[in-house]
Amino acid sequence: MAKIAVLGYGVVGSGTVEVFYKSKENLEKKAGEPLDIKYILDVREFPDSPYADKFVKDFDVILNDPEVSVVSEVIGGIDPAYGFVRSALMAGKSVVTSNKELVAVKGAELLKIAKEKNVNFFFEASVGGGIPIIKPIHACLEANEIDEIAGILNGTTNFILTKMIRDGMGFEEALKIAQELGYAERNPAADVEGTDACRKICILASLAFGKHVYPESVHTEGITKVTLQDVEYIDSCDSKIKLIGCARREDSGEISIGVFPAVIRNESQLAGVNDVFNAILVRGDATGDVVFYGKGAGKLPTASAVVSDIVSAVKHSDTSRSLTWSDSEQSFIRPFEKFTCAHYIRLSSDNIKAAESEVAALFGEVEYLSSKNRPENELAFITKVIPENDAQNACEKLSQSAKIMGRLRVLDY
Ligand code: HSE
């Protein structure tokens, strides 16, 4: 019998216990042996829970119990999760986690310990909620060189943008609904400022390109500056605004990587991804584009990935099937000022004719956009593909005579 401990009884932890007991018989068939959750670690009291007898407050009870072979960490954040996970791996227990911050920041180190101790460290739930993406990249796309990954990686912001686009709903109201539905992080700033999507693209890029990509080396912008005016202009050119995390391998071997709200043409498979759904496009040299789609947040979808990892960890308990990537150095990441794409720019000016001439001088030919509510003193346009640095410098020059009201990158997926 394999005994499991669940660390944390929040949204994902309670979902993990629920999914586990709902499917226990089936899971045991798949694991090839009886399974049970022996402990649930939480600092809070749950006297009315049907699992009340399993709750413990002291992690050492779990660590020192040789019967526990798999620890499921669903607390989130670095402390105390990192210490618990590290100690569990060092003690020869496999760990599965939904904790994207932990994997994005400490993944290389924890994978190394897992390898040394011949145990597993799995983290399917850390990216894309219920969407299988980690195992498919690791195991099913192995025959490919992955050139690029781009995804809608945060359910909360996709939910908010969908409400803005479809219903003209304001940002705050949409965020409140996302929080009520249990999609948002404890501190929703991590969602709306792009930090959560940044952690997820770091994990995917580390996996795809074989070296750890640290969050601090990724240019990250959230959706707080996206306005309903921008949404309207972008709608007029048959496109949508989506928060995208993307990573591409350059010819030099460097990785270009970023998280930002981007304009996506309606014909792209990513443009039709709405509400809490996530989608991840993986561009392999043999497969071409493969898109993974599903619910990227929420209790049961995320718990589904955690429980599946628990079963895998039990099934492969005598061998380390963990993925690996090596640690890396900063030169692996291409400076973001060299990132190339087209740009959407919205400006206001008291002298529109002069602004148009300056736009032509700075950007050459551009595509002007219309909007039914366009004020007379406003221009919105899309440039050709240029490096980030050029776009930045041109906007600085423009802002001497006009006010830049919005700028978004335009991606071609
Ligand atoms: N807050 C995250 C999201 C949860 O909205 O996608 C899943 O990682």
Short mmCIF file of C-alpha atoms and ligand atoms in Angstrom, two decimals:
data_model
loop_
_atom_site.label_atom_id
_atom_site.label_comp_id
_atom_site.label_asym_id
_atom_site.label_seq_id
_atom_site.Cartn_x
_atom_site.Cartn_y
_atom_site.Cartn_z
CA MET A 1 0.00 0.00 0.00
CA ALA A 2 1.30 3.46 -0.92
CA LYS A 3 0.64 6.14 1.69
CA ILE A 4 0.34 9.74 0.61
CA ALA A 5 0.52 13.05 2.47
CA VAL A 6 -1.16 16.19 1.19
CA LEU A 7 0.43 19.47 2.29
CA GLY A 8 -2.15 22.26 2.33
CA TYR A 9 -5.96 22.06 2.41
CA GLY A 10 -6.85 25.16 0.41
CA VAL A 11 -8.61 25.19 -2.97
CA VAL A 12 -6.23 22.74 -4.68
CA GLY A 13 -5.53 20.63 -1.56
CA SER A 14 -9.20 20.02 -0.79
CA GLY A 15 -9.77 19.34 -4.50
CA THR A 16 -6.93 16.80 -4.48
CA VAL A 17 -8.45 14.92 -1.53
CA GLU A 18 -11.91 15.07 -3.14
CA VAL A 19 -10.73 13.78 -6.54
CA PHE A 20 -8.57 11.11 -4.87
CA TYR A 21 -11.40 9.57 -2.82
CA LYS A 22 -13.93 9.91 -5.63
CA SER A 23 -11.72 7.85 -7.96
CA LYS A 24 -9.78 5.79 -5.40
CA GLU A 25 -10.72 2.36 -6.76
CA ASN A 26 -9.88 3.33 -10.30
CA LEU A 27 -6.62 5.00 -9.25
CA GLU A 28 -5.56 1.85 -7.38
CA LYS A 29 -6.08 -0.22 -10.53
CA LYS A 30 -3.90 2.23 -12.44
CA ALA A 31 -1.24 2.39 -9.74
CA GLY A 32 -1.24 -1.41 -9.36
CA GLU A 33 -1.51 -1.26 -5.57
CA PRO A 34 -3.77 0.06 -2.80
CA LEU A 35 -3.44 3.78 -2.06
CA ASP A 36 -4.44 5.99 0.82
CA ILE A 37 -3.98 9.53 2.06
CA LYS A 38 -2.48 9.14 5.52
CA TYR A 39 -1.98 12.80 6.43
CA ILE A 40 -3.23 16.22 5.49
CA LEU A 41 -1.04 19.06 6.72
CA ASP A 42 -2.66 22.40 7.50
CA VAL A 43 -2.32 24.98 10.26
CA ARG A 44 -6.10 25.40 10.40
CA GLU A 45 -8.65 23.17 12.18
CA PHE A 46 -11.21 21.19 10.14
CA PRO A 47 -13.21 19.41 12.89
CA ASP A 48 -16.24 18.79 10.65
CA SER A 49 -14.30 17.37 7.74
CA PRO A 50 -14.84 13.67 6.94
CA TYR A 51 -11.02 13.53 6.93
CA ALA A 52 -10.62 15.19 10.36
CA ASP A 53 -8.53 12.27 11.71
CA LYS A 54 -5.90 12.79 8.99
CA PHE A 55 -5.02 16.39 9.83
CA VAL A 56 -1.63 17.20 11.33
CA LYS A 57 0.07 20.53 11.96
CA ASP A 58 3.67 19.33 12.25
CA PHE A 59 5.44 18.49 8.99
CA ASP A 60 7.97 16.34 10.87
CA VAL A 61 5.24 13.77 11.55
CA ILE A 62 5.07 13.22 7.78
CA LEU A 63 8.79 13.48 7.18
CA ASN A 64 9.62 10.91 9.83
CA ASP A 65 6.93 8.42 8.83
CA PRO A 66 8.61 5.81 6.60
CA GLU A 67 5.18 4.64 5.39
CA VAL A 68 4.67 7.90 3.47
CA SER A 69 6.22 7.49 0.05
CA VAL A 70 4.56 10.36 -1.85
CA VAL A 71 4.12 13.94 -0.67
CA SER A 72 1.77 16.24 -2.54
CA GLU A 73 2.65 19.89 -1.95
CA VAL A 74 -0.26 22.21 -2.74
CA ILE A 75 0.46 25.04 -0.31
CA GLY A 76 1.88 27.44 -2.91
CA GLY A 77 4.62 30.06 -2.50
CA ILE A 78 8.23 29.49 -1.51
CA ASP A 79 8.03 29.39 2.28
CA PRO A 80 7.40 26.97 3.86
CA ALA A 81 6.79 24.87 0.73
CA TYR A 82 10.42 24.86 -0.42
CA GLY A 83 11.74 23.56 2.91
CA PHE A 84 9.07 20.84 3.05
CA VAL A 85 9.65 19.70 -0.54
CA ARG A 86 13.43 19.71 -0.21
CA SER A 87 13.34 17.72 3.03
CA ALA A 88 10.84 15.22 1.61
CA LEU A 89 13.03 14.59 -1.47
CA MET A 90 16.16 14.33 0.68
CA ALA A 91 14.31 11.75 2.82
CA GLY A 92 13.68 9.65 -0.30
CA LYS A 93 10.00 10.52 -0.77
CA SER A 94 8.62 11.45 -4.18
CA VAL A 95 6.98 14.86 -4.40
CA VAL A 96 4.24 16.14 -6.67
CA THR A 97 3.34 19.81 -6.65
CA SER A 98 1.04 22.38 -8.21
CA ASN A 99 3.35 25.15 -7.01
CA LYS A 100 4.54 27.11 -10.06
CA GLU A 101 6.49 29.64 -8.01
CA LEU A 102 8.47 26.85 -6.38
CA VAL A 103 9.23 25.10 -9.68
CA ALA A 104 10.04 28.35 -11.50
CA VAL A 105 12.44 29.49 -8.78
CA LYS A 106 13.87 26.23 -7.38
CA GLY A 107 13.14 23.68 -10.12
CA ALA A 108 16.74 22.97 -11.19
CA GLU A 109 17.84 22.32 -7.60
CA LEU A 110 14.83 20.15 -6.68
CA LEU A 111 15.11 18.10 -9.88
CA LYS A 112 18.77 17.48 -9.11
CA ILE A 113 17.97 16.24 -5.59
CA ALA A 114 15.20 14.00 -6.94
CA LYS A 115 17.64 12.47 -9.42
CA GLU A 116 20.29 11.90 -6.74
CA LYS A 117 17.77 10.28 -4.39
CA ASN A 118 16.19 8.23 -7.19
CA VAL A 119 12.73 9.58 -6.47
CA ASN A 120 10.28 11.57 -8.56
CA PHE A 121 9.50 15.27 -8.62
CA PHE A 122 6.42 15.90 -10.76
CA PHE A 123 4.63 19.20 -11.37
CA GLU A 124 2.00 18.71 -14.08
CA ALA A 125 -0.47 20.95 -12.19
CA SER A 126 1.95 23.88 -12.09
CA VAL A 127 1.14 24.94 -15.68
CA GLY A 128 -2.24 24.99 -17.37
CA GLY A 129 -4.32 23.56 -14.47
CA GLY A 130 -5.99 20.45 -15.83
CA ILE A 131 -4.30 20.57 -19.24
CA PRO A 132 -1.69 17.86 -19.75
CA ILE A 133 1.35 19.82 -20.95
CA ILE A 134 4.45 18.94 -18.90
CA LYS A 135 4.36 15.20 -19.62
CA PRO A 136 3.46 15.69 -23.30
CA ILE A 137 6.40 18.06 -23.83
CA HIS A 138 8.73 15.76 -21.93
CA ALA A 139 7.57 12.41 -23.21
CA CYS A 140 5.50 12.78 -26.38
CA LEU A 141 7.34 15.57 -28.20
CA GLU A 142 10.79 14.21 -27.41
CA ALA A 143 11.55 13.64 -31.08
CA ASN A 144 11.26 17.36 -31.76
CA GLU A 145 13.52 20.34 -31.35
CA ILE A 146 11.07 22.81 -29.85
CA ASP A 147 11.49 26.18 -31.56
CA GLU A 148 8.82 28.14 -29.79
CA ILE A 149 6.16 27.99 -27.08
CA ALA A 150 3.41 30.56 -26.67
CA GLY A 151 0.46 30.39 -24.40
CA ILE A 152 -2.45 31.92 -22.62
CA LEU A 153 -1.22 30.74 -19.25
CA ASN A 154 -3.34 32.58 -16.72
CA GLY A 155 -7.04 31.83 -16.33
CA THR A 156 -7.86 34.88 -14.22
CA THR A 157 -6.54 37.42 -16.73
CA ASN A 158 -8.06 35.57 -19.65
CA PHE A 159 -11.39 35.64 -17.81
CA ILE A 160 -11.03 39.40 -17.19
CA LEU A 161 -10.02 40.17 -20.80
CA THR A 162 -12.90 38.05 -22.11
CA LYS A 163 -15.37 40.02 -19.96
CA MET A 164 -13.86 43.31 -21.21
CA ILE A 165 -13.97 42.20 -24.85
CA ARG A 166 -17.39 40.53 -24.88
CA ASP A 167 -19.36 42.52 -22.32
CA GLY A 168 -17.46 45.81 -22.08
CA MET A 169 -17.14 45.00 -18.36
CA GLY A 170 -14.67 47.02 -16.28
CA PHE A 171 -11.47 45.47 -14.97
CA GLU A 172 -12.30 45.56 -11.23
CA GLU A 173 -15.72 43.97 -11.61
CA ALA A 174 -14.35 41.14 -13.78
CA LEU A 175 -11.52 40.49 -11.30
CA LYS A 176 -14.00 40.25 -8.44
CA ILE A 177 -15.97 37.55 -10.28
CA ALA A 178 -12.75 35.62 -11.06
CA GLN A 179 -11.84 35.71 -7.35
CA GLU A 180 -15.30 34.48 -6.35
CA LEU A 181 -14.95 31.58 -8.77
CA GLY A 182 -11.65 30.54 -7.12
CA TYR A 183 -9.44 31.23 -10.16
CA ALA A 184 -7.29 34.01 -8.76
CA GLU A 185 -4.14 33.70 -6.66
CA ARG A 186 -4.37 34.58 -2.96
CA ASN A 187 -2.83 37.88 -3.97
CA PRO A 188 -4.40 38.58 -7.39
CA ALA A 189 -1.58 41.01 -8.22
CA ALA A 190 0.37 37.89 -9.29
CA ASP A 191 -2.33 37.26 -11.91
CA VAL A 192 -2.97 40.77 -13.21
CA GLU A 193 0.70 41.87 -13.16
CA GLY A 194 1.74 38.82 -15.20
CA THR A 195 3.87 37.18 -12.48
CA ASP A 196 1.89 33.94 -12.50
CA ALA A 197 2.12 33.63 -16.31
CA CYS A 198 5.84 34.46 -16.05
CA ARG A 199 6.43 31.53 -13.67
CA LYS A 200 4.58 29.22 -16.04
CA ILE A 201 6.48 30.26 -19.18
CA CYS A 202 9.71 29.83 -17.17
CA ILE A 203 8.75 26.23 -16.41
CA LEU A 204 7.77 25.51 -20.03
CA ALA A 205 10.91 27.16 -21.44
CA SER A 206 13.17 25.32 -18.97
CA LEU A 207 11.58 22.06 -20.00
CA ALA A 208 11.61 22.77 -23.74
CA PHE A 209 15.11 24.27 -23.94
CA GLY A 210 16.83 22.22 -21.23
CA LYS A 211 18.19 25.01 -19.03
CA HIS A 212 16.54 26.73 -16.10
CA VAL A 213 14.94 30.04 -17.00
CA TYR A 214 14.57 32.21 -13.88
CA PRO A 215 11.58 34.58 -13.53
CA GLU A 216 13.77 37.65 -12.94
CA SER A 217 15.27 37.28 -16.43
CA VAL A 218 11.85 37.47 -18.13
CA HIS A 219 10.35 40.77 -19.28
CA THR A 220 6.91 40.73 -17.63
CA GLU A 221 3.93 43.04 -18.06
CA GLY A 222 0.38 42.43 -16.86
CA ILE A 223 -3.00 43.60 -18.12
CA THR A 224 -3.63 46.53 -15.77
CA LYS A 225 -2.95 49.12 -18.50
CA VAL A 226 -5.27 47.53 -21.09
CA THR A 227 -8.25 49.83 -21.63
CA LEU A 228 -11.66 49.34 -23.19
CA GLN A 229 -10.56 51.85 -25.89
CA ASP A 230 -7.69 49.55 -26.89
CA VAL A 231 -10.08 46.59 -26.89
CA GLU A 232 -12.32 48.46 -29.34
CA TYR A 233 -9.52 49.41 -31.75
CA ILE A 234 -8.15 45.87 -31.72
CA ASP A 235 -11.62 44.48 -32.38
CA SER A 236 -11.80 46.69 -35.47
CA CYS A 237 -8.79 44.89 -37.00
CA ASP A 238 -10.23 41.41 -36.40
CA SER A 239 -7.96 40.69 -33.47
CA LYS A 240 -8.11 40.08 -29.71
CA ILE A 241 -5.96 41.20 -26.79
CA LYS A 242 -4.58 38.23 -24.83
CA LEU A 243 -1.99 37.96 -22.06
CA ILE A 244 0.68 35.85 -23.73
CA GLY A 245 3.74 34.14 -22.32
CA CYS A 246 6.13 33.25 -25.13
CA ALA A 247 9.60 31.80 -25.52
CA ARG A 248 11.45 31.23 -28.77
CA ARG A 249 14.83 29.76 -29.61
CA GLU A 250 16.90 32.19 -31.69
CA ASP A 251 19.47 31.09 -34.30
CA SER A 252 22.19 32.17 -31.87
CA GLY A 253 20.92 29.57 -29.36
CA GLU A 254 19.68 32.31 -27.03
CA ILE A 255 16.09 32.30 -25.80
CA SER A 256 13.80 35.27 -26.38
CA ILE A 257 11.15 35.25 -23.70
CA GLY A 258 8.46 37.57 -22.36
CA VAL A 259 5.00 37.95 -20.85
CA PHE A 260 2.79 40.82 -22.00
CA PRO A 261 -0.70 41.63 -23.30
CA ALA A 262 -0.52 41.06 -27.04
CA VAL A 263 -2.66 41.59 -30.11
CA ILE A 264 -3.51 38.22 -31.68
CA ARG A 265 -5.23 38.00 -35.07
CA ASN A 266 -8.62 36.27 -34.97
CA GLU A 267 -7.45 33.46 -37.26
CA SER A 268 -4.90 32.34 -34.63
CA GLN A 269 -5.89 29.33 -32.55
CA LEU A 270 -5.07 31.40 -29.45
CA ALA A 271 -7.60 34.15 -30.27
CA GLY A 272 -10.63 31.92 -29.63
CA VAL A 273 -9.48 30.88 -26.15
CA ASN A 274 -11.89 32.55 -23.72
CA ASP A 275 -12.88 32.74 -20.06
CA VAL A 276 -10.78 30.65 -17.69
CA PHE A 277 -9.46 28.47 -20.51
CA ASN A 278 -5.74 28.32 -21.25
CA ALA A 279 -4.04 27.21 -24.44
CA ILE A 280 -0.41 26.44 -25.09
CA LEU A 281 1.00 26.32 -28.59
CA VAL A 282 4.17 24.28 -28.99
CA ARG A 283 6.04 24.63 -32.27
CA GLY A 284 8.16 21.53 -32.93
CA ASP A 285 10.49 21.07 -35.89
CA ALA A 286 8.80 17.79 -36.84
CA THR A 287 5.23 18.33 -35.62
CA GLY A 288 4.73 21.98 -36.58
CA ASP A 289 2.21 23.64 -34.25
CA VAL A 290 0.52 21.56 -31.56
CA VAL A 291 -2.03 23.29 -29.31
CA PHE A 292 -3.04 22.12 -25.83
CA TYR A 293 -6.34 23.55 -24.58
CA GLY A 294 -8.42 23.28 -21.42
CA LYS A 295 -9.32 24.78 -18.07
CA GLY A 296 -6.22 26.49 -16.72
CA ALA A 297 -7.42 27.21 -13.19
CA GLY A 298 -9.97 26.02 -10.66
CA LYS A 299 -10.17 23.41 -7.94
CA LEU A 300 -11.00 20.19 -9.76
CA PRO A 301 -9.05 20.69 -13.03
CA THR A 302 -5.87 21.45 -11.05
CA ALA A 303 -6.55 18.61 -8.60
CA SER A 304 -6.92 16.25 -11.56
CA ALA A 305 -3.31 16.97 -12.58
CA VAL A 306 -2.05 16.58 -8.98
CA VAL A 307 -3.77 13.22 -8.52
CA SER A 308 -2.50 11.97 -11.85
CA ASP A 309 1.05 12.82 -10.75
CA ILE A 310 0.47 10.97 -7.46
CA VAL A 311 -0.44 7.84 -9.42
CA SER A 312 2.60 8.24 -11.69
CA ALA A 313 4.86 8.67 -8.67
CA VAL A 314 3.52 5.46 -7.12
CA LYS A 315 3.75 3.53 -10.39
CA HIS A 316 7.36 4.55 -10.90
CA SER A 317 8.41 4.50 -7.26
CA ASP A 318 11.50 2.41 -7.85
CA THR A 319 12.99 4.61 -10.56
CA SER A 320 13.38 8.33 -11.04
CA ARG A 321 11.26 9.30 -14.03
CA SER A 322 11.63 12.97 -13.25
CA LEU A 323 12.26 15.36 -16.04
CA THR A 324 15.52 17.22 -15.79
CA TRP A 325 16.99 20.46 -16.89
CA SER A 326 20.28 21.98 -15.94
CA ASP A 327 20.95 25.22 -14.15
CA SER A 328 21.73 28.15 -16.42
CA GLU A 329 23.45 31.48 -16.72
CA GLN A 330 22.01 34.85 -17.70
CA SER A 331 23.56 34.75 -21.22
CA PHE A 332 21.05 32.03 -22.12
CA ILE A 333 18.37 34.74 -22.28
CA ARG A 334 18.41 37.29 -25.10
CA PRO A 335 17.96 40.89 -23.88
CA PHE A 336 14.32 41.86 -24.35
CA GLU A 337 15.25 45.06 -26.22
CA LYS A 338 16.11 42.79 -29.16
CA PHE A 339 12.66 41.09 -29.15
CA THR A 340 11.11 41.57 -32.59
CA CYS A 341 7.41 41.95 -33.38
CA ALA A 342 4.93 44.49 -34.77
CA HIS A 343 3.48 47.10 -32.37
CA TYR A 344 0.04 48.60 -31.83
CA ILE A 345 0.30 52.24 -30.75
CA ARG A 346 -2.49 54.63 -29.73
CA LEU A 347 -1.73 58.32 -29.33
CA SER A 348 -3.54 61.57 -28.90
CA SER A 349 -2.34 64.87 -30.34
CA ASP A 350 -3.66 68.41 -30.84
CA ASN A 351 -2.17 68.33 -34.33
CA ILE A 352 -3.19 65.06 -35.96
CA LYS A 353 -1.71 65.94 -39.38
CA ALA A 354 1.70 66.59 -37.83
CA ALA A 355 1.41 63.40 -35.77
CA GLU A 356 0.67 61.39 -38.93
CA SER A 357 3.80 62.80 -40.62
CA GLU A 358 5.89 61.94 -37.60
CA VAL A 359 4.49 58.41 -37.48
CA ALA A 360 5.42 57.99 -41.17
CA ALA A 361 8.94 59.34 -40.54
CA LEU A 362 9.52 57.10 -37.53
CA PHE A 363 7.79 53.86 -38.57
CA GLY A 364 7.39 54.04 -42.37
CA GLU A 365 4.16 52.52 -43.60
CA VAL A 366 1.68 51.58 -40.83
CA GLU A 367 -1.84 50.13 -40.71
CA TYR A 368 -4.26 52.73 -39.28
CA LEU A 369 -7.15 51.40 -37.19
CA SER A 370 -10.64 52.77 -36.80
CA SER A 371 -13.04 52.66 -33.89
CA LYS A 372 -16.62 53.85 -33.77
CA ASN A 373 -15.86 56.02 -30.76
CA ARG A 374 -12.53 57.38 -32.02
CA PRO A 375 -11.95 60.91 -30.70
CA GLU A 376 -10.79 63.32 -33.42
CA ASN A 377 -7.47 63.91 -31.70
CA GLU A 378 -6.57 60.21 -31.55
CA LEU A 379 -4.60 57.88 -33.85
CA ALA A 380 -4.17 54.13 -33.51
CA PHE A 381 -1.97 52.09 -35.82
CA ILE A 382 0.06 48.91 -36.21
CA THR A 383 3.70 49.07 -37.26
CA LYS A 384 5.67 46.54 -39.24
CA VAL A 385 7.89 44.06 -37.35
CA ILE A 386 10.66 45.97 -35.54
CA PRO A 387 12.96 45.34 -32.58
CA GLU A 388 11.67 46.36 -29.15
CA ASN A 389 14.41 48.94 -28.81
CA ASP A 390 13.36 50.73 -32.02
CA ALA A 391 9.72 50.79 -30.90
CA GLN A 392 10.74 52.18 -27.52
CA ASN A 393 12.95 54.91 -29.04
CA ALA A 394 10.32 55.89 -31.60
CA CYS A 395 7.65 56.17 -28.87
CA GLU A 396 9.96 58.38 -26.82
CA LYS A 397 10.40 60.70 -29.82
CA LEU A 398 6.66 60.68 -30.55
CA SER A 399 5.84 61.55 -26.96
CA GLN A 400 7.61 64.90 -27.33
CA SER A 401 4.67 66.15 -29.45
CA ALA A 402 1.90 63.60 -28.73
CA LYS A 403 0.64 61.58 -25.78
CA ILE A 404 1.10 57.81 -26.05
CA MET A 405 -2.15 56.34 -24.72
CA GLY A 406 -1.44 52.67 -25.32
CA ARG A 407 1.15 50.31 -26.76
CA LEU A 408 0.78 46.58 -27.30
CA ARG A 409 2.93 44.04 -29.10
CA VAL A 410 1.39 42.18 -32.04
CA LEU A 411 2.22 38.48 -32.25
CA ASP A 412 1.82 36.18 -35.17
CA TYR A 413 0.72 32.69 -34.04
N1 HSE B 1 -4.36 32.07 -10.63
C1 HSE B 1 -4.01 31.08 -11.60
C2 HSE B 1 -4.75 31.38 -12.89
C3 HSE B 1 -4.39 29.73 -11.08
O1 HSE B 1 -5.65 32.25 -12.87
O2 HSE B 1 -4.43 30.83 -13.92
C4 HSE B 1 -3.85 28.58 -11.86
O3 HSE B 1 -2.46 28.56 -11.89
#
